[in-house]
Amino acid sequence: AVYQSLEGLPADLKPFDFIVAGGGTAGSVVASRLSENTNFNVLLIEAGPDTAGVLEIEVPGLIGQINASIYNWNYVTTPQAGLNGRTLGVPRGRGLGGSSCINGMAYSRGASDDYDNWARLTGDPRWRWNALWPYMKRHEHWMGAAGGRNATGEYDPSVHGYNGNVGTGLPWDATNEHDIRAIRQTEIQGDLHLVSDHNAGQPIGLTWLQLTTGGGERWSAAKSYLGPHVRRRPNLRILLNTHVTRVLPVKASKPRIDVRTVEVADRAAGSRVTFTAKKELILSGGTIGTPQILLNSGIGNRTELERLGIPVVLDSPFVGEGMMEHVTVTLTWNIVPQNITVIDPDVAWAMWQQNRTGPLSTPGPVHQVMWYRLPQKTDVLSKYKDTSSGPGSPHFQFTFGDQGRVILLTPYSRGSVKLNSTDPFVHPIIDQGLLTHPFDLAALKEGIRTAKKFYTGPAWEGYVLGFGGPDPDVLSAEEFETRVREVARTFLHPVGTAAMSSKHSKQGVVDSELRVKGATGLRVVDASVFPLTPASLTQGPVYIVSERAVDFIRHSWL
Ligand SMILES: Cc1cc2nc3c(=O)[nH]c(=O)nc-3n(C[C@H](O)[C@H](O)[C@H](O)COP(=O)(O)OP(=O)(O)OC[C@H]3O[C@@H](n4cnc5c(N)ncnc54)[C@H](O)[C@@H]3O)c2cc1C
């Protein structure tokens, strides 16, 4: 059942076995999967509202119209030292399904090297790509191209899941001239190759963009995992519009504290109510929300907590630290205006209503994406240790268009989330630390050069007339640096603020089964546990991690 407010929750409910705090991308998966077992009584708590039936969320092409004051936390960074003191908006989804309701819907899993590296970093082979393979298929429901066009050759059917939850697929419209030229340029250039499916673990090259828009609709985590039949489960309660203020120990047993109680309120001045899970409390507040809740609860760096006057429950120095974010620079190109028939908005709406096709069935017109590495012989790699997870993992993503972008997927820079106030309703201090390490700027320079070489190559003659910059071969080193620091921004993929690490490591916040180190009863399942950012967009990895986590939890209690 779904409850719109704390007041509406019946008082005589049976005790909950599991409480999931945060009903976003990961929280939706965890609550849904755990409540498949009718013996488990599950409570899911989400700060934001329901998202079911919200047209701007369901229709991919209406992404620009999603109400930012309702479905978005609208965080803002501190003035960024690496960005000439600019502050940046940090959108994060607020509502059932979390960021999967407002994201760009691109679907990528990352490289096999990324996960093999996670396994090395955590000392746990269960995080290897091959070991995660069942979870990659388990969350996915591949639906082909929207509208049913023949997309043979644009994906590898053997690497997709067909019985999972999240509807994925390809855009509705067929290969266009831009796509053909990109393929030709790849063939001419020779140092890149065509990749039939970037979700097979070897993404480097030119490939077709996959989306979580199966059948032309946005498949948010809420739509995918918390549909009508799941909401009707008598053993699942979904509590909306309710803010998790803290997690609390049940009893102060040493050496490990047992954290299974969650404290909530419907507004800052509202009275605090607590619920205690019989088995486990799972924190899924996302990369910003999770460390904020932990810190407010006295789980964090002792010195920092004492500075704020918060009693220390558990000294866990890395809570909120080590945030990784993909940094991106928009590149401008002089592209010949194309003779594309612009579909009238009324026709577009009719197309979407009739068979979920047309421009509204997709977040944008682009069909392809390019993943690539720093050139082997470059000053950057001789000066700095390679930050990528391995030779099969890209350093960059390039997206096409007259305002295309280069995205650095393997930054050295790190950021943090710290408390601004002891009031859990006040936004935390978010410092993304973008471009604070010299590697990132040096790498971006090379990444831009590669994009320029590709997008101005012979196959684009008469189509791309020139590169508008920022061009490291036209600007002086100082001008280039100033320009990049003026325009760089976040690619909206922050991760790693409650990172997992090996059992014996003093670093990190959670162990490789995502249990908070030093505590019992408390796990974290969301993007904050990533030990290193994958060279990928992040919702795919969140689904993989969440499905993997559910089995860790189940196996602890069966
Ligand atoms: C605008 C945007 C575009 C993006 N585009 C893409 C893309 O195209 N492809 C891609 O792969 N990734 C994309 N991402 C990233 C991806 O969506 C996220 O990495 C992923 O969804 C994060 O999942 P999560 O479960 O960690 O957090 P979230 O999905 O953000 O879930 C956290 C949930 O916890 C709730 N919460 C937080 N604090 C509290 C509290 N105190 N009490 C109660 N509830 C709380 C939040 O409201 C939210 O519902 C994008 C993200 C954004 C914001």
XYZ file of C-alpha atoms and ligand atoms in Angstrom:
611
model
C 0.000 0.000 0.000
C 1.083 3.596 -0.608
C 0.712 6.258 2.092
C 0.948 9.892 1.093
C 1.974 11.066 4.557
C 3.203 9.929 7.920
C -0.173 10.762 9.429
C -1.883 8.334 7.076
C 0.216 5.356 8.163
C -1.897 3.020 10.348
C -0.650 2.770 13.916
C -1.262 -0.952 14.295
C 1.147 -2.214 11.644
C 3.113 -5.406 12.209
C 6.811 -4.796 12.886
C 8.888 -4.414 9.746
C 11.611 -6.898 8.861
C 13.336 -4.432 6.553
C 13.155 -0.673 6.302
C 14.497 0.997 3.166
C 15.300 4.690 3.651
C 15.105 6.510 0.307
C 12.801 5.353 -2.490
C 15.024 6.309 -5.423
C 16.654 4.174 -8.086
C 18.290 1.716 -5.701
C 15.646 1.917 -2.952
C 12.865 0.971 -5.393
C 14.782 -2.151 -6.451
C 15.580 -3.212 -2.896
C 12.055 -2.729 -1.512
C 10.457 -4.427 -4.496
C 12.743 -7.459 -4.511
C 12.683 -7.985 -0.746
C 8.890 -7.841 -0.650
C 8.708 -10.627 -3.254
C 9.120 -12.853 -0.221
C 5.757 -12.695 1.513
C 7.437 -13.518 4.830
C 9.315 -10.226 4.736
C 7.408 -7.183 5.918
C 8.976 -4.139 4.218
C 8.683 -0.381 4.741
C 9.996 2.000 2.052
C 10.325 5.658 3.044
C 10.718 8.427 0.462
C 11.057 12.156 1.066
C 9.363 13.128 -2.175
C 5.974 12.480 -3.759
C 4.637 9.706 -5.965
C 5.716 9.856 -9.602
C 3.239 7.405 -11.135
C 1.169 8.930 -13.921
C 3.221 12.140 -14.121
C 3.240 12.814 -17.848
C 6.486 14.840 -17.954
C 8.231 11.912 -16.326
C 6.621 9.169 -18.408
C 7.068 10.845 -21.791
C 10.820 10.829 -22.577
C 10.664 13.861 -24.864
C 9.152 15.997 -22.093
C 12.329 15.708 -20.015
C 12.836 19.464 -20.186
C 9.465 20.071 -18.557
C 9.865 18.004 -15.387
C 8.871 20.217 -12.493
C 12.154 21.040 -10.785
C 10.531 22.396 -7.664
C 8.710 19.134 -6.940
C 10.832 16.278 -8.285
C 14.317 17.690 -7.781
C 16.355 18.468 -4.668
C 18.073 21.288 -6.570
C 21.313 21.116 -4.613
C 24.047 23.632 -5.344
C 27.795 23.163 -4.983
C 30.151 25.407 -3.076
C 32.117 27.838 -5.247
C 34.365 25.432 -7.149
C 38.054 26.263 -6.880
C 38.748 24.435 -10.166
C 35.988 26.290 -12.009
C 37.037 29.875 -11.345
C 34.823 29.995 -8.277
C 31.607 29.121 -10.091
C 28.864 27.233 -8.279
C 26.975 24.499 -10.089
C 23.498 23.082 -9.737
C 23.412 19.457 -8.619
C 20.043 18.047 -9.636
C 18.973 14.867 -7.821
C 15.609 13.191 -8.146
C 13.138 13.623 -5.326
C 10.141 11.310 -5.444
C 9.470 7.624 -5.915
C 12.125 6.413 -8.364
C 14.520 9.231 -7.404
C 16.966 10.343 -10.066
C 15.720 7.711 -12.529
C 12.626 9.940 -12.899
C 14.580 12.988 -14.029
C 17.684 11.548 -15.670
C 18.690 11.555 -19.323
C 17.705 7.869 -19.737
C 20.965 6.786 -21.406
C 21.635 3.170 -20.478
C 25.176 1.896 -20.102
C 26.668 -0.669 -17.771
C 30.342 0.204 -18.022
C 33.345 -1.900 -18.987
C 34.141 -5.346 -17.657
C 37.437 -3.850 -16.425
C 35.499 -1.439 -14.192
C 33.871 -4.241 -12.232
C 36.956 -6.456 -12.234
C 38.711 -3.499 -10.648
C 35.938 -3.185 -8.038
C 36.580 -6.831 -7.193
C 40.303 -6.054 -6.759
C 39.619 -2.973 -4.646
C 37.178 -4.769 -2.370
C 38.972 -8.128 -2.343
C 35.647 -9.711 -3.253
C 35.413 -11.635 -6.556
C 31.629 -11.398 -6.466
C 32.032 -7.875 -7.892
C 33.750 -9.151 -11.032
C 31.948 -8.536 -14.340
C 31.392 -12.239 -14.953
C 30.018 -12.772 -11.463
C 27.656 -9.812 -11.906
C 26.390 -11.025 -15.274
C 23.130 -12.516 -13.876
C 22.370 -9.183 -12.176
C 22.971 -7.290 -15.420
C 20.322 -9.387 -17.064
C 18.048 -9.558 -14.044
C 17.157 -5.873 -13.964
C 16.648 -5.493 -17.695
C 13.709 -5.938 -20.023
C 15.091 -5.300 -23.499
C 12.289 -4.087 -25.773
C 14.156 -3.395 -29.004
C 13.612 -0.192 -30.922
C 10.593 1.907 -29.991
C 7.852 1.340 -32.564
C 9.335 -2.014 -33.546
C 11.602 -1.035 -36.469
C 14.204 -3.616 -37.420
C 17.332 -2.723 -35.429
C 19.407 -5.736 -36.359
C 23.089 -4.923 -36.077
C 22.538 -2.048 -33.665
C 22.790 -4.263 -30.588
C 23.813 -7.742 -29.549
C 20.717 -9.702 -28.477
C 22.819 -12.140 -26.451
C 23.918 -9.572 -23.873
C 20.504 -8.311 -22.831
C 17.948 -9.378 -20.259
C 14.408 -10.031 -21.418
C 12.605 -10.939 -18.213
C 13.713 -8.126 -15.947
C 12.079 -4.893 -14.884
C 13.651 -1.869 -16.542
C 12.427 -1.383 -20.108
C 15.436 -0.643 -22.305
C 15.905 -0.251 -26.026
C 16.884 1.884 -28.971
C 15.351 5.063 -30.385
C 12.351 4.840 -32.728
C 13.876 6.378 -35.832
C 16.155 4.671 -38.325
C 19.788 5.319 -39.170
C 20.298 8.803 -40.594
C 23.036 10.526 -42.549
C 24.853 11.596 -39.388
C 25.045 7.999 -38.209
C 26.333 6.785 -41.573
C 29.026 9.448 -41.657
C 30.113 8.583 -38.114
C 30.454 4.936 -39.105
C 32.408 5.876 -42.229
C 34.746 8.130 -40.237
C 35.398 5.304 -37.793
C 36.319 3.008 -40.670
C 38.535 5.623 -42.337
C 40.338 6.575 -39.162
C 41.354 3.065 -38.234
C 42.290 3.793 -34.617
C 38.686 3.339 -33.477
C 36.293 0.564 -34.247
C 32.582 -0.074 -34.394
C 31.084 -1.720 -31.343
C 27.843 -3.555 -31.911
C 26.799 -3.257 -28.259
C 28.531 -1.156 -25.619
C 26.800 -3.101 -22.855
C 28.778 -6.257 -23.593
C 31.705 -5.168 -21.401
C 34.016 -3.835 -24.151
C 32.552 -0.427 -24.943
C 35.510 1.335 -26.562
C 34.610 2.601 -30.023
C 31.590 4.010 -31.818
C 28.325 2.462 -30.780
C 24.558 2.870 -30.707
C 23.002 4.696 -27.805
C 20.759 2.556 -25.595
C 18.078 4.060 -23.415
C 15.828 3.180 -20.502
C 12.920 4.080 -22.755
C 11.723 0.613 -23.685
C 8.671 0.867 -25.920
C 9.018 4.677 -26.056
C 8.280 5.330 -22.360
C 10.597 6.302 -19.511
C 11.162 3.285 -17.326
C 12.009 4.902 -14.022
C 12.877 2.631 -11.130
C 9.405 3.316 -9.703
C 7.621 2.306 -12.909
C 9.938 -0.686 -13.316
C 9.898 -2.040 -9.768
C 6.927 -0.475 -7.984
C 4.099 -0.976 -10.448
C 0.469 -1.522 -9.430
C 0.859 -5.241 -8.604
C 3.853 -4.540 -6.336
C 2.068 -1.666 -4.589
C -0.787 -4.024 -3.776
C 1.458 -6.424 -1.859
C 0.186 -6.603 1.729
C 3.765 -6.936 3.001
C 5.029 -3.704 1.374
C 4.249 -0.235 2.752
C 5.438 2.781 0.808
C 5.534 5.958 2.855
C 5.853 9.140 0.789
C 6.537 12.796 1.581
C 8.462 11.728 4.665
C 12.018 12.817 5.390
C 14.500 10.479 7.026
C 16.254 12.608 9.605
C 18.535 10.053 11.285
C 19.315 6.405 11.796
C 19.732 5.329 15.405
C 21.296 2.451 17.283
C 18.893 0.023 18.889
C 21.226 -0.597 21.791
C 24.785 0.459 22.424
C 26.385 -2.955 22.267
C 30.150 -3.025 21.852
C 32.283 -3.403 19.805
C 29.600 -3.055 17.126
C 26.581 -0.859 17.379
C 23.285 -2.211 16.079
C 21.659 0.435 13.861
C 18.157 -0.585 12.857
C 15.994 2.383 13.856
C 15.059 5.150 11.492
C 13.815 8.567 12.595
C 11.524 10.504 10.276
C 9.518 13.722 10.114
C 7.240 15.253 7.518
C 8.751 18.746 7.891
C 11.523 20.492 9.790
C 9.211 21.539 12.626
C 7.303 18.253 12.581
C 7.562 15.802 15.431
C 10.043 12.971 14.988
C 8.701 9.410 14.680
C 10.819 6.255 14.759
C 10.492 2.786 13.223
C 12.744 -0.141 14.016
C 13.484 -2.948 11.590
C 13.612 -6.462 13.000
C 16.291 -7.515 10.540
C 17.949 -4.641 8.667
C 17.805 -0.983 7.822
C 18.902 -0.191 4.271
C 19.975 3.333 3.454
C 19.337 4.319 -0.194
C 19.360 8.115 -0.049
C 21.791 8.483 -2.961
C 25.259 10.016 -3.133
C 24.141 13.212 -1.378
C 21.290 11.981 0.830
C 23.024 8.928 2.265
C 26.094 10.692 3.728
C 23.870 13.514 4.968
C 21.714 11.057 6.909
C 24.755 9.179 8.245
C 26.481 12.371 9.390
C 23.323 13.663 11.049
C 23.159 10.359 12.874
C 26.659 10.730 14.310
C 28.196 8.251 11.851
C 31.147 9.996 10.281
C 34.437 11.698 10.917
C 34.800 12.232 14.686
C 36.449 15.662 14.403
C 33.871 16.875 11.945
C 30.966 15.611 14.075
C 32.406 17.160 17.225
C 32.810 20.469 15.395
C 29.064 20.414 14.794
C 28.243 19.194 18.301
C 26.789 15.919 17.045
C 27.347 13.028 19.479
C 29.614 10.450 17.830
C 27.846 7.135 17.357
C 30.466 5.626 15.065
C 33.756 7.156 13.989
C 33.705 6.446 10.254
C 36.129 8.980 8.731
C 35.268 8.449 5.071
C 31.535 9.199 5.207
C 30.907 11.949 2.656
C 34.517 11.872 1.420
C 35.995 10.792 -1.913
C 33.095 11.857 -4.109
C 33.874 11.185 -7.759
C 32.143 12.977 -10.582
C 32.467 12.941 -14.359
C 33.451 16.364 -15.620
C 32.321 17.563 -19.014
C 33.104 20.339 -21.478
C 30.617 21.409 -24.115
C 32.227 21.642 -27.550
C 30.825 23.759 -30.323
C 30.848 22.729 -33.968
C 29.824 24.476 -37.101
C 27.366 22.019 -38.600
C 25.526 22.557 -41.871
C 21.823 22.931 -41.084
C 20.138 19.695 -42.113
C 17.007 19.256 -44.144
C 15.240 17.450 -41.365
C 11.473 17.590 -41.385
C 10.508 19.073 -38.069
C 7.525 17.195 -36.704
C 4.726 19.459 -35.591
C 4.153 19.218 -31.788
C 0.544 18.050 -32.273
C 1.677 15.323 -34.665
C 4.462 14.352 -32.247
C 1.940 14.027 -29.442
C -0.377 11.930 -31.624
C 2.534 9.659 -32.595
C 3.463 9.096 -28.983
C -0.124 8.402 -27.981
C -0.782 6.044 -30.869
C 2.265 3.814 -30.774
C 4.900 5.444 -28.531
C 7.035 6.666 -31.415
C 8.053 10.081 -32.684
C 10.300 12.689 -31.088
C 8.507 12.419 -27.738
C 9.518 8.768 -27.405
C 13.170 9.677 -26.894
C 15.069 12.262 -24.834
C 16.916 13.613 -27.885
C 17.762 13.113 -31.535
C 21.237 11.549 -31.082
C 21.643 7.846 -31.939
C 25.296 7.159 -31.267
C 27.955 7.612 -28.646
C 31.722 7.230 -28.753
C 33.876 5.825 -25.946
C 37.648 6.178 -26.193
C 40.920 6.167 -24.344
C 43.790 8.592 -23.991
C 46.335 7.936 -26.738
C 48.938 5.447 -25.481
C 51.817 7.834 -26.108
C 50.789 11.009 -24.434
C 52.467 13.259 -21.906
C 49.480 12.842 -19.613
C 49.993 9.120 -19.223
C 53.740 9.444 -18.816
C 53.274 12.064 -16.095
C 50.336 10.566 -14.202
C 49.383 7.016 -13.315
C 46.537 5.812 -15.525
C 43.264 6.306 -13.666
C 41.250 3.966 -15.838
C 40.262 0.539 -14.556
C 42.112 -1.241 -17.355
C 42.802 -1.225 -21.098
C 39.177 -2.086 -21.906
C 37.798 0.857 -19.972
C 37.510 4.263 -21.663
C 38.787 7.583 -20.328
C 36.218 9.557 -22.319
C 32.734 9.635 -23.688
C 31.935 11.846 -26.682
C 28.402 12.863 -27.522
C 27.611 14.360 -30.895
C 25.847 17.527 -31.986
C 26.567 21.210 -32.550
C 26.725 21.404 -28.767
C 28.306 17.993 -28.249
C 30.460 17.207 -25.278
C 33.549 15.441 -24.114
C 33.187 13.786 -20.748
C 36.165 12.749 -18.634
C 35.159 9.460 -17.044
C 38.303 8.881 -15.009
C 38.988 12.025 -13.006
C 41.652 12.291 -10.307
C 39.752 15.089 -8.545
C 37.615 14.218 -5.560
C 34.831 16.067 -3.760
C 32.868 15.738 -0.553
C 29.521 16.082 1.176
C 29.610 17.705 4.617
C 26.932 18.994 6.936
C 25.967 22.618 6.805
C 23.818 22.418 9.893
C 22.513 19.878 12.355
C 19.062 20.459 10.871
C 18.504 17.448 8.598
C 16.271 19.538 6.338
C 19.074 21.960 5.439
C 20.985 21.035 2.283
C 24.502 19.787 2.925
C 27.716 21.403 1.718
C 28.570 19.824 -1.621
C 32.056 20.379 -2.953
C 32.528 18.397 -6.149
C 36.181 19.381 -6.392
C 35.929 19.468 -10.181
C 39.225 20.113 -12.002
C 41.179 20.477 -8.772
C 43.745 17.916 -9.919
C 45.983 18.863 -12.893
C 45.504 15.444 -14.515
C 41.885 16.247 -15.309
C 42.627 19.383 -17.288
C 45.557 17.746 -19.098
C 43.414 14.728 -19.933
C 40.541 16.869 -21.180
C 42.956 18.603 -23.537
C 43.791 15.257 -25.147
C 40.167 14.133 -25.066
C 39.104 17.243 -26.939
C 41.866 16.723 -29.516
C 40.632 13.205 -30.235
C 37.026 14.392 -30.569
C 38.171 17.152 -32.909
C 40.164 14.749 -35.069
C 37.148 12.468 -35.345
C 34.418 15.036 -35.919
C 36.355 17.041 -38.499
C 37.640 13.994 -40.404
C 37.032 13.394 -44.140
C 33.724 11.584 -43.687
C 32.196 14.805 -42.362
C 33.075 16.929 -45.387
C 30.207 19.244 -46.245
C 28.507 18.372 -42.975
C 30.730 19.498 -40.117
C 32.360 22.708 -41.283
C 34.601 23.281 -38.328
C 35.354 23.074 -34.660
C 34.376 26.049 -32.532
C 36.388 25.054 -29.467
C 37.580 25.295 -26.877
C 40.458 24.247 -29.099
C 43.768 23.450 -27.397
C 45.553 23.825 -30.737
C 44.338 27.376 -31.303
C 44.256 28.826 -27.799
C 47.388 29.329 -25.721
C 47.773 26.951 -22.775
C 46.583 29.698 -20.399
C 43.636 30.654 -22.606
C 42.595 27.015 -22.931
C 42.767 26.477 -19.187
C 40.774 29.642 -18.452
C 38.159 28.707 -21.036
C 37.739 25.142 -19.769
C 37.474 26.290 -16.165
C 34.784 28.741 -17.322
C 32.636 26.186 -19.109
C 33.257 22.765 -17.503
C 30.416 21.296 -15.511
C 29.305 18.148 -13.798
C 27.889 15.293 -15.858
C 25.424 14.526 -13.032
C 27.012 11.236 -11.944
C 28.342 11.779 -8.418
C 29.272 8.540 -6.647
C 31.415 7.155 -3.866
C 30.523 9.073 -0.676
C 30.005 5.870 1.356
C 32.379 3.707 -0.640
C 32.862 -0.001 -0.232
C 36.286 -1.339 0.551
C 37.846 -4.614 1.524
C 37.132 -6.151 4.902
C 40.547 -5.220 6.275
C 40.844 -1.771 4.762
C 40.637 1.202 7.099
C 39.311 3.229 4.182
C 35.768 3.221 2.870
C 32.475 3.121 4.728
C 30.862 -0.202 3.844
C 32.246 -3.694 3.366
C 31.892 -5.636 0.136
C 28.404 -6.809 1.172
C 27.529 -3.142 1.688
C 27.235 -3.341 5.498
C 28.369 -0.225 7.307
C 31.722 -1.123 8.837
C 31.688 -1.093 12.616
C 27.910 -1.512 12.823
C 25.361 -4.267 12.472
C 21.871 -3.954 11.049
C 22.727 -1.153 8.606
C 23.556 -1.398 4.899
C 23.919 1.219 2.202
C 22.654 0.434 -1.283
C 22.946 3.227 -3.857
C 25.558 5.048 -5.947
C 27.381 6.212 -2.834
C 28.927 2.743 -2.373
C 30.804 2.708 -5.701
C 34.491 2.297 -4.834
C 35.480 3.963 -8.097
C 33.275 5.544 -10.707
C 32.635 3.233 -13.634
C 33.542 4.605 -17.062
C 29.864 4.745 -17.798
C 26.729 6.633 -17.027
C 25.637 5.577 -13.580
C 22.031 4.363 -13.511
C 22.945 1.014 -15.138
C 25.588 0.347 -12.470
C 23.098 1.372 -9.744
C 20.643 -1.269 -10.981
C 23.415 -3.862 -11.071
C 24.615 -2.993 -7.561
C 21.059 -2.986 -6.207
C 20.167 -6.390 -7.639
C 23.468 -7.779 -6.319
C 22.789 -6.242 -2.892
C 19.330 -7.793 -2.674
C 20.897 -11.242 -2.896
C 23.420 -10.351 -0.177
C 20.529 -9.309 2.056
C 18.360 -12.325 1.222
C 21.209 -14.749 1.866
C 21.813 -13.218 5.285
C 18.268 -14.067 6.336
C 17.425 -17.375 4.684
C 19.463 15.212 -14.297
C 20.168 13.863 -14.270
C 20.485 13.234 -15.474
C 21.116 11.981 -15.461
N 21.272 11.315 -16.631
C 21.664 10.020 -16.606
C 21.627 9.226 -17.778
O 21.209 9.649 -18.861
N 22.041 7.934 -17.688
C 22.494 7.400 -16.517
O 22.878 6.233 -16.505
N 22.533 8.137 -15.380
C 22.089 9.411 -15.400
N 22.048 10.132 -14.238
C 22.556 9.513 -12.991
C 21.641 8.426 -12.426
O 20.285 8.759 -12.620
C 21.956 8.257 -10.929
O 23.325 7.911 -10.779
C 21.136 7.190 -10.245
O 19.771 7.292 -10.578
C 21.331 7.311 -8.731
O 20.594 6.326 -8.057
P 20.580 6.300 -6.455
O 19.664 5.225 -6.038
O 21.980 6.273 -5.963
O 20.015 7.720 -6.027
P 18.622 8.398 -6.346
O 17.943 7.750 -7.490
O 18.875 9.848 -6.434
O 17.746 8.057 -5.056
C 17.901 8.638 -3.794
C 16.511 8.751 -3.202
O 16.608 9.008 -1.808
C 15.665 10.008 -1.476
N 16.171 10.689 -0.291
C 17.319 11.402 -0.176
N 17.438 11.879 1.082
C 16.343 11.450 1.763
C 15.895 11.624 3.093
N 16.594 12.329 3.974
N 14.729 11.042 3.450
C 14.013 10.305 2.569
N 14.383 10.121 1.297
C 15.543 10.687 0.900
C 15.610 10.891 -2.706
O 14.451 11.683 -2.733
C 15.687 9.864 -3.820
O 14.425 9.386 -4.172
C 21.471 11.392 -14.218
C 21.161 12.028 -13.018
C 20.516 13.248 -13.027
C 20.153 13.908 -11.719
